[in-house]
Structures are given as structure tokens and as C-alpha cells.
Short mmCIF file of C-alpha atoms in Angstrom, two decimals:
data_model
loop_
_atom_site.label_atom_id
_atom_site.label_comp_id
_atom_site.label_asym_id
_atom_site.label_seq_id
_atom_site.Cartn_x
_atom_site.Cartn_y
_atom_site.Cartn_z
CA MET H 526 24.22 -319.85 -174.54
CA ALA H 527 26.54 -319.15 -177.45
CA SER H 528 25.59 -322.45 -179.16
CA GLU H 529 21.88 -321.73 -178.68
CA LEU H 530 22.35 -318.27 -180.15
CA CYS H 531 24.19 -319.59 -183.22
CA LYS H 532 21.55 -322.23 -183.72
CA ALA H 533 18.70 -319.72 -183.54
CA ILE H 534 20.42 -317.48 -186.13
CA SER H 535 21.30 -320.44 -188.39
CA VAL H 536 17.70 -321.65 -188.38
CA ALA H 537 16.48 -318.16 -189.18
CA ARG H 538 18.88 -318.00 -192.11
CA LEU H 539 18.02 -321.43 -193.53
CA GLU H 540 14.26 -320.99 -193.14
CA ARG H 541 14.29 -317.32 -194.18
CA HIS H 542 12.57 -316.13 -191.06
CA LYS H 543 11.16 -312.58 -191.07
CA ASN H 544 11.27 -312.28 -187.25
CA LEU H 545 14.19 -313.00 -184.92
CA PHE H 546 13.98 -312.76 -181.15
CA LEU H 547 17.33 -312.28 -179.34
CA ASN H 548 16.02 -310.70 -176.13
CA TYR H 549 17.60 -311.46 -172.71
CA ARG H 550 20.78 -313.01 -174.18
CA ASN H 551 23.34 -310.99 -172.17
CA LEU H 552 24.85 -309.83 -175.47
CA GLU H 553 27.66 -307.30 -175.15
CA GLN H 554 28.21 -306.98 -178.90
CA PHE H 555 26.26 -307.68 -182.08
CA PRO H 556 26.44 -311.42 -182.88
CA ARG H 557 28.97 -312.14 -185.64
CA GLU H 558 26.79 -314.96 -186.91
CA LEU H 559 24.08 -312.43 -187.65
CA LEU H 560 26.46 -310.53 -189.96
CA ARG H 561 28.20 -313.46 -191.58
CA GLY H 562 28.18 -313.75 -195.39
CA GLU H 563 25.19 -311.97 -196.85
CA GLY H 564 23.59 -311.63 -193.44
CA LEU H 565 19.84 -312.26 -193.16
CA GLN H 566 18.41 -310.69 -196.29
CA HIS H 567 14.80 -311.67 -195.53
CA LEU H 568 14.77 -310.52 -191.90
CA GLN H 569 12.20 -307.76 -191.25
CA ARG H 570 11.93 -307.58 -187.43
CA LEU H 571 14.83 -307.92 -185.02
CA TYR H 572 14.23 -307.95 -181.26
CA MET H 573 17.31 -307.45 -179.04
CA LYS H 574 15.83 -306.00 -175.89
CA ARG H 575 17.36 -306.36 -172.40
CA ASN H 576 20.96 -307.03 -173.48
CA SER H 577 24.20 -305.14 -172.87
CA LEU H 578 24.94 -303.80 -176.34
CA THR H 579 27.03 -300.62 -176.41
CA THR H 580 27.07 -299.94 -180.16
CA LEU H 581 25.69 -301.05 -183.53
CA PRO H 582 27.73 -302.40 -186.44
CA GLU H 583 28.58 -300.09 -189.34
CA ASN H 584 27.46 -302.70 -191.89
CA LEU H 585 24.07 -303.29 -190.30
CA ALA H 586 22.13 -302.02 -193.31
CA GLN H 587 24.24 -304.04 -195.71
CA LYS H 588 23.63 -307.32 -193.85
CA LEU H 589 19.99 -306.67 -192.87
CA PRO H 590 18.69 -304.48 -195.72
CA ASN H 591 15.00 -305.30 -195.27
CA LEU H 592 14.62 -304.43 -191.62
CA VAL H 593 11.27 -302.84 -190.90
CA GLU H 594 11.34 -302.93 -187.09
CA LEU H 595 14.35 -302.78 -184.80
CA TYR H 596 13.84 -303.10 -181.01
CA LEU H 597 16.89 -302.24 -178.86
CA HIS H 598 15.08 -301.33 -175.65
CA SER H 599 17.19 -301.57 -172.44
CA ASN H 600 20.79 -301.82 -173.61
CA ASN H 601 23.81 -299.58 -173.03
CA ILE H 602 24.06 -297.85 -176.43
CA VAL H 603 25.60 -294.37 -176.16
CA VAL H 604 25.55 -293.16 -179.76
CA ILE H 605 23.27 -293.88 -182.72
CA PRO H 606 25.83 -294.42 -185.49
CA GLU H 607 25.69 -292.81 -188.93
CA ALA H 608 25.06 -296.22 -190.47
CA ILE H 609 21.55 -296.21 -189.08
CA GLY H 610 20.61 -293.86 -191.91
CA SER H 611 21.03 -296.65 -194.49
CA LEU H 612 18.13 -298.69 -193.11
CA VAL H 613 15.81 -297.02 -195.59
CA LYS H 614 12.92 -299.46 -195.00
CA LEU H 615 12.88 -299.02 -191.22
CA GLN H 616 9.44 -298.06 -189.86
CA CYS H 617 9.89 -298.63 -186.10
CA LEU H 618 13.02 -297.88 -184.04
CA ASP H 619 12.99 -298.39 -180.26
CA LEU H 620 16.08 -297.23 -178.34
CA SER H 621 14.39 -296.51 -175.03
CA ASP H 622 16.27 -297.13 -171.78
CA ASN H 623 19.77 -296.90 -173.18
CA ALA H 624 22.58 -294.42 -172.45
CA LEU H 625 22.12 -292.33 -175.61
CA GLU H 626 23.89 -288.96 -175.54
CA ILE H 627 23.88 -288.27 -179.31
CA VAL H 628 21.45 -288.87 -182.12
CA CYS H 629 23.30 -288.53 -185.44
CA PRO H 630 21.91 -286.27 -188.20
CA GLU H 631 21.62 -289.31 -190.45
CA ILE H 632 18.45 -290.22 -188.54
CA GLY H 633 16.75 -287.94 -191.02
CA HIS H 634 17.46 -290.42 -193.86
CA LEU H 635 14.91 -292.87 -192.40
CA ARG H 636 12.13 -291.53 -194.59
CA ALA H 637 9.85 -294.53 -193.91
CA LEU H 638 10.14 -294.26 -190.10
CA ARG H 639 6.76 -294.11 -188.32
CA HIS H 640 7.63 -294.75 -184.68
CA LEU H 641 10.72 -293.44 -182.87
CA ARG H 642 11.15 -294.14 -179.16
CA LEU H 643 14.07 -292.55 -177.34
CA ALA H 644 12.69 -292.40 -173.75
CA ASN H 645 14.94 -292.76 -170.70
CA ASN H 646 18.27 -291.70 -172.15
CA GLN H 647 20.77 -288.84 -171.66
CA LEU H 648 19.89 -286.71 -174.67
CA ARG H 649 20.42 -282.95 -174.37
CA PHE H 650 19.31 -282.07 -177.88
CA LEU H 651 17.93 -283.58 -181.07
CA PRO H 652 19.33 -282.85 -184.52
CA PRO H 653 17.16 -280.67 -186.74
CA GLU H 654 17.19 -283.44 -189.34
CA VAL H 655 14.40 -285.12 -187.32
CA GLY H 656 12.14 -282.78 -189.25
CA GLU H 657 12.87 -284.81 -192.38
CA LEU H 658 10.82 -287.72 -191.03
CA LYS H 659 7.65 -287.02 -193.01
CA GLU H 660 5.98 -290.34 -192.10
CA LEU H 661 6.72 -290.15 -188.36
CA GLN H 662 3.57 -290.72 -186.29
CA THR H 663 4.90 -291.36 -182.77
CA LEU H 664 7.86 -289.66 -181.07
CA ASP H 665 8.66 -290.45 -177.41
CA LEU H 666 11.41 -288.36 -175.81
CA SER H 667 10.44 -288.84 -172.13
CA ALA H 668 12.96 -288.78 -169.33
CA ASN H 669 15.91 -287.17 -171.08
CA ARG H 670 17.77 -283.87 -170.51
CA LEU H 671 16.36 -281.90 -173.40
CA LEU H 672 16.47 -278.12 -173.03
CA ALA H 673 14.57 -277.48 -176.26
CA LEU H 674 12.86 -279.22 -179.14
CA PRO H 675 14.14 -278.63 -182.68
CA GLU H 676 12.21 -275.94 -184.56
CA ARG H 677 12.04 -278.14 -187.68
CA LEU H 678 9.93 -280.68 -185.78
CA HIS H 679 6.90 -278.92 -187.25
CA LEU H 680 7.82 -280.43 -190.60
CA CYS H 681 6.83 -283.90 -189.36
CA LEU H 682 3.38 -283.55 -190.95
CA SER H 683 2.23 -287.08 -189.98
CA LEU H 684 3.11 -286.73 -186.29
CA GLN H 685 0.18 -287.76 -184.11
CA CYS H 686 1.64 -288.32 -180.64
CA LEU H 687 4.53 -286.32 -179.16
CA THR H 688 5.67 -287.21 -175.65
CA ALA H 689 8.42 -285.21 -173.95
CA ASP H 690 7.66 -285.66 -170.23
CA ARG H 691 10.34 -285.18 -167.55
CA ASN H 692 12.88 -283.13 -169.46
CA ARG H 693 14.11 -279.54 -168.95
CA LEU H 694 12.01 -277.85 -171.57
CA ARG H 695 11.10 -274.20 -170.98
CA CYS H 696 8.83 -273.61 -173.91
CA VAL H 697 6.76 -275.30 -176.61
CA PRO H 698 7.86 -274.26 -180.08
CA ARG H 699 4.98 -272.26 -181.52
CA ARG H 700 5.30 -273.98 -184.89
CA LEU H 701 4.20 -277.27 -183.26
CA CYS H 702 0.73 -275.70 -183.30
CA GLN H 703 0.81 -276.05 -187.07
CA LEU H 704 1.16 -279.84 -187.06
CA PRO H 705 -2.02 -280.98 -188.90
CA SER H 706 -2.16 -284.55 -187.43
CA LEU H 707 -1.02 -283.97 -183.84
CA SER H 708 -3.72 -285.41 -181.51
CA GLU H 709 -1.74 -285.84 -178.26
CA LEU H 710 0.93 -283.62 -176.73
CA SER H 711 2.46 -284.58 -173.35
CA MET H 712 5.04 -282.32 -171.73
CA ALA H 713 4.42 -283.02 -168.05
CA GLY H 714 7.23 -282.51 -165.55
CA ASN H 715 9.23 -279.87 -167.41
CA ARG H 716 10.02 -276.19 -166.73
CA LEU H 717 7.34 -274.62 -168.89
CA ALA H 718 6.34 -271.08 -167.96
CA PHE H 719 3.88 -270.44 -170.79
CA LEU H 720 2.23 -272.14 -173.80
CA PRO H 721 1.70 -270.73 -177.31
CA LEU H 722 -1.59 -268.84 -177.40
CA ASP H 723 -2.77 -270.82 -180.46
CA LEU H 724 -1.99 -274.24 -178.96
CA GLY H 725 -5.17 -276.28 -179.29
CA ARG H 726 -6.55 -274.35 -182.20
CA SER H 727 -6.38 -277.44 -184.34
CA ARG H 728 -9.37 -279.77 -184.10
CA GLU H 729 -7.05 -282.77 -184.20
CA LEU H 730 -5.28 -281.93 -180.95
CA GLN H 731 -7.48 -283.38 -178.17
CA TYR H 732 -5.07 -284.34 -175.35
CA VAL H 733 -2.59 -281.93 -173.80
CA PHE H 734 -0.73 -282.99 -170.65
CA VAL H 735 1.24 -280.22 -169.01
CA ASP H 736 0.91 -280.99 -165.29
CA ASN H 737 3.88 -280.73 -162.93
CA ASN H 738 5.18 -277.55 -164.59
CA ALA H 739 5.39 -275.44 -161.44
CA HIS H 740 5.79 -272.10 -163.25
CA LEU H 741 2.96 -272.56 -165.69
CA GLN H 742 0.33 -270.01 -164.64
CA GLY H 743 -2.28 -270.15 -167.39
CA LEU H 744 -3.59 -272.04 -170.38
CA PRO H 745 -4.54 -270.82 -173.87
CA SER H 746 -8.25 -270.43 -174.30
CA TYR H 747 -8.25 -272.91 -177.20
CA LEU H 748 -7.49 -275.69 -174.68
CA TYR H 749 -10.65 -275.16 -172.66
CA ASN H 750 -12.55 -277.81 -174.63
CA LYS H 751 -9.75 -280.38 -174.64
CA VAL H 752 -8.60 -283.01 -172.14
CA VAL H 753 -5.90 -281.07 -170.32
CA GLY H 754 -3.33 -281.71 -167.63
CA CYS H 755 -4.65 -284.90 -166.11
CA SER H 756 -1.38 -286.85 -166.39
CA GLY H 757 1.41 -286.12 -163.96
CA CYS H 758 3.79 -288.67 -165.48
CA GLY H 759 2.66 -289.04 -169.05
CA ALA H 760 1.40 -292.55 -168.44
CA PRO H 761 -1.52 -293.55 -170.65
CA PHE H 762 -4.95 -293.82 -169.07
CA GLN H 763 -8.56 -294.25 -170.10
CA VAL H 764 -10.51 -291.00 -170.26
CA SER H 765 -14.24 -290.96 -169.59
CA GLU H 766 -16.84 -288.51 -168.37
CA ALA H 767 -16.76 -290.04 -164.92
CA LYS H 768 -12.95 -289.91 -164.57
CA LEU H 769 -12.18 -286.53 -166.12
CA LEU H 770 -11.39 -285.19 -162.66
CA ALA H 771 -8.26 -287.23 -162.15
CA PHE H 772 -4.71 -286.44 -161.13
CA SER H 773 -1.73 -288.76 -161.24
CA SER H 774 1.70 -288.75 -159.62
CA GLY H 775 3.77 -291.76 -160.58
CA PRO H 776 1.87 -294.86 -159.46
CA LEU H 777 -0.47 -292.76 -157.29
CA THR H 778 -3.79 -291.76 -158.94
CA VAL H 779 -6.60 -289.88 -157.28
CA PHE H 780 -10.04 -289.88 -158.85
CA LEU H 781 -12.23 -287.12 -157.53
CA PRO H 782 -15.91 -287.98 -156.94
CA ALA H 783 -18.77 -285.81 -158.21
CA GLU H 784 -19.10 -284.26 -154.76
CA VAL H 785 -15.84 -282.41 -155.36
CA LYS H 786 -17.86 -279.78 -157.24
CA ALA H 787 -19.07 -278.51 -153.88
CA VAL H 788 -15.52 -277.91 -152.65
CA GLY H 789 -14.55 -274.26 -152.66
CA THR H 790 -17.80 -272.71 -151.48
CA GLU H 791 -17.89 -269.55 -149.34
CA GLN H 792 -18.11 -271.66 -146.23
CA ASP H 793 -15.12 -273.82 -147.21
CA THR H 794 -12.27 -271.32 -146.87
CA VAL H 795 -9.68 -273.10 -144.72
CA LEU H 796 -7.25 -275.60 -146.20
CA PRO H 797 -6.56 -278.84 -144.26
CA LEU H 798 -3.56 -278.65 -141.95
CA GLN H 799 -1.88 -281.52 -143.83
CA GLU H 800 -2.15 -279.56 -147.09
CA LEU H 801 -0.64 -276.42 -145.56
CA VAL H 802 2.24 -278.41 -144.08
CA MET H 803 2.95 -280.17 -147.40
CA ARG H 804 3.02 -276.88 -149.32
CA THR H 805 5.27 -275.22 -146.76
CA LEU H 806 7.68 -278.17 -146.75
CA HIS H 807 7.67 -278.25 -150.56
CA ARG H 808 8.56 -274.55 -150.76
CA ALA H 809 11.42 -275.04 -148.28
CA CYS H 810 12.80 -278.02 -150.19
CA SER H 811 12.48 -276.13 -153.50
CA ARG H 812 14.87 -273.50 -152.13
CA ALA H 813 17.24 -276.22 -151.02
CA PRO H 814 16.70 -279.42 -153.15
CA LYS H 815 19.34 -281.30 -151.24
CA ASP H 816 17.11 -281.15 -148.18
CA LEU H 817 14.41 -283.02 -150.09
CA ASP H 818 16.92 -285.73 -151.00
CA GLY H 819 17.81 -286.07 -147.34
CA LEU H 820 14.28 -286.79 -146.26
CA SER H 821 13.49 -290.39 -145.46
CA PRO H 822 10.45 -292.51 -144.54
CA VAL H 823 11.56 -292.00 -140.94
CA SER H 824 10.82 -288.26 -141.14
CA LEU H 825 7.72 -288.67 -143.35
CA PRO H 826 5.47 -291.61 -144.21
CA ARG H 827 6.55 -293.16 -147.53
CA SER H 828 3.28 -292.16 -149.23
CA LEU H 829 3.68 -288.51 -148.23
CA LEU H 830 7.39 -288.51 -149.18
CA GLU H 831 6.52 -289.72 -152.69
CA LEU H 832 3.74 -287.18 -153.00
CA LEU H 833 6.09 -284.37 -151.86
CA ARG H 834 8.49 -285.18 -154.69
CA CYS H 835 5.73 -284.99 -157.28
CA PRO H 836 2.54 -283.01 -156.37
CA LEU H 837 -0.85 -284.12 -157.62
CA GLY H 838 -1.11 -280.94 -159.68
CA HIS H 839 -0.47 -277.19 -159.81
CA CYS H 840 -2.81 -274.24 -159.71
CA HIS H 841 -3.50 -273.01 -163.23
CA ARG H 842 -3.52 -269.42 -161.96
CA CYS H 843 -0.40 -269.09 -159.76
CA GLY H 844 1.43 -272.46 -160.10
CA GLU H 845 0.98 -273.29 -156.40
CA PRO H 846 1.56 -277.04 -155.82
CA MET H 847 -1.35 -279.05 -154.48
CA PHE H 848 -0.99 -282.30 -152.55
CA THR H 849 -4.18 -283.43 -150.80
CA ILE H 850 -6.92 -281.11 -152.04
CA VAL H 851 -7.80 -279.18 -155.20
CA TYR H 852 -10.51 -276.67 -156.05
CA PRO H 853 -11.80 -277.42 -159.54
CA LYS H 854 -13.23 -274.66 -161.68
CA LEU H 855 -15.59 -276.15 -164.25
CA PHE H 856 -16.12 -274.36 -167.53
CA PRO H 857 -19.22 -275.38 -169.51
CA LEU H 858 -18.65 -275.71 -173.24
CA ARG H 859 -20.88 -272.74 -174.01
CA GLU H 860 -18.33 -270.44 -172.30
CA THR H 861 -15.41 -271.50 -174.45
CA PRO H 862 -14.25 -270.05 -177.76
CA MET H 863 -14.88 -273.32 -179.59
CA ALA H 864 -18.48 -273.62 -178.43
CA GLY H 865 -19.86 -272.85 -181.88
CA LEU H 866 -18.32 -276.01 -183.23
CA HIS H 867 -20.42 -278.22 -180.89
CA GLN H 868 -24.05 -277.38 -181.40
CA GLY H 869 -26.34 -278.34 -178.55
CA ARG H 870 -23.60 -279.46 -176.20
CA THR H 871 -23.35 -277.76 -172.80
CA ALA H 872 -21.38 -280.36 -170.85
CA VAL H 873 -18.30 -279.46 -168.87
CA SER H 874 -15.37 -279.21 -171.23
CA PHE H 875 -12.48 -278.02 -169.11
CA VAL H 876 -11.42 -278.31 -165.49
CA ALA H 877 -9.02 -275.70 -164.13
CA CYS H 878 -7.41 -276.44 -160.77
CA CYS H 879 -7.35 -273.72 -158.12
CA CYS H 880 -5.25 -273.80 -154.97
CA SER H 881 -7.74 -272.20 -152.59
CA ALA H 882 -11.33 -271.00 -152.27
CA GLY H 883 -10.10 -267.46 -152.81
CA CYS H 884 -8.35 -268.44 -156.00
CA LEU H 885 -11.49 -270.21 -157.18
CA GLN H 886 -13.62 -267.08 -156.69
CA THR H 887 -11.21 -264.82 -158.57
CA PHE H 888 -10.28 -267.20 -161.42
CA ASP H 889 -10.70 -265.51 -164.78
CA LEU H 890 -11.50 -267.54 -167.87
CA LEU H 891 -9.21 -265.35 -169.95
CA SER H 892 -6.20 -265.51 -167.61
#
């Protein structure tokens, strides 16, 4: 393996390759051959995914000065070193699925960076210097331990897609509403209790995913003509008129047929027994989370156990979790504040989820 590695690097040096693939090599440290002499001056893209790297060399920028893309997905890197800030031409940095606990302030020196992926790490905070990344278009912070997002993130004027699912966030910084290019915001599976009232005011913002925030009781009126809350895990999916009524929980996706519009009539006032049991069990486990961890497929079918851990959705009015049935409230575009911008359109523009027929009847557009 070592000889094959040296040979691959030597060939890349002699032939002045721009791309070098060192994935799945069981590397525990950066190859010395890669940093020997002047390094690889012509290299632009380095792929080192699925190795066992724990750190990056301090002279990385000196030896690989023309790197444009660096892929370090699925290693064991704990800290992004200060030296990363010297890779001034870097446009894409992928450090997903590592053991990152700290992102150094020097990350703000990467003024050409367009895509930064830090999902599935151990981050508790981001340095405010992230706001210096004026060219940043994509930022993925999913599955970390973030308690808050840096206020200066609103300075990333090119940011188009911000994903921060499955963290511990309690609020959305209001200044994020000022981002002129933001088209997709995904903060599913956090601890959000409210959203800024002007979130969605921008025409650019079209997709807002905030499902699985149990304490979130209402949505700003500007979101009523957007695609809202259909993603329970932040996974990408194709949106269409036919599939707008869709709810996801991990690998489980439920597409509701057109007949679901009839659910919640005056005659349909009793929830299914299975739904009542799931909600009761969920409330009990919420008071004692260790009880949920103790459940096994012996006590519940595997499909129901997975659903219990991550409900299909939550009521937009009271935050009640829903497992097997939802009561959709459909708002035609003409009823929304942005109706004047869409002349002649009267199609359904927003679907609010109610937890019962009674909730459906009392749901207020302005709540």
C-alpha cells in the first residue's frame, strides 16, 4: 500500500496532475511524499476521504499553494489548524464526518471559499470570522452541538443554502433575514421556539425546513407562500405540486394523497387509537428520555420505534407531535400577505399541520 501511494504521488508530481485521489488509503497522517521538496505546485483538487487523519500539516499551503478543492470527509480530525487560512485559493472545503471540536478564526481568511461542509462533527460554536467569507454559497452545519449561530453570519452576502439540522439551536438570528441571496434555510430537529417575524420577506428565500422543533408554535406570515417544513431530516427531495403534502422522518417518507383534504371534517373528530397511544408514549418518554432509550423492537415494532424517536411532524399551533395522522390546513395564495406579487394565481401556497379536527377548526392564519 505504501509503495502504491508513493507511486501515485510521484506520477502526479512528474505529470503535473491537477487532481489527486487518495481516498480509502487507511492514512493516519498526511503522506510525507506529498510534502517533499516543493510539494505539488500544480495540484488543484485533493481527495482524502475515508482515511484516519487526525490533523493537517502546518506547511500545507506552502506545499500545495494552488489547492481549489480539499475533500477530507470521514476522517478523525479534531481541530482545523490555523494554517488552513493560508490556502487563499480554496473554494471548496469538506470536513464532514470528522471529530471537529474547534474551527479556528483563520477560517475567515479563505476569501475565495464558496462551499464549506462541517456536518456530523462535535462543534459547539463557530467563530464570528465566518462572516468574512463573502463568496460563501453553501454552509452545512448539520448534526453538531451548536447552541447558536454567529451574528456575523449575515455578512455572508453570497450565501444561498444554510443547513443546520439536528443541533441545539434555540433561535434563528434575525439578521439572517437580511441575506440577499439565501434561497434555502434548513433548521429541522433543533430546539426552536419561535422564528423572526420577517423571515421569508425576501423573494429569494423559497425553502424553509423547520420540522421536528417541538416547541415551535407558529410561523411568520411571510412564509405562507413558501415551501415550508416538509423535511424532517434536512435530506434533499424533489418538490412538486403533487408531493407538496409530504413529511419525512429519517428514511421514512409519507406522501399524503389528495383525499387528505377531506380529513378533519366535523364528522371526523376522533383520532385513531394508534395515534393516541403514540402521542401518550412520546410525552412519557419526553419526561424521561432514558425510558425511550430502553425501548426495544420487542416492546414495539421496529417501524413504530423509529417513528417514536422522530415524529412525522408537529402541529404548527401547539407543537403537538403527530405520528400516523395529520390535519392539513390549506391556505390559498389570495389569503397570504404576498398575494399581490402573484397576479392571477390562487393555488394553495402553504400547508399548516394541525393535530386534531378541533385544532383545524380554530387555526388562525395570523397565529
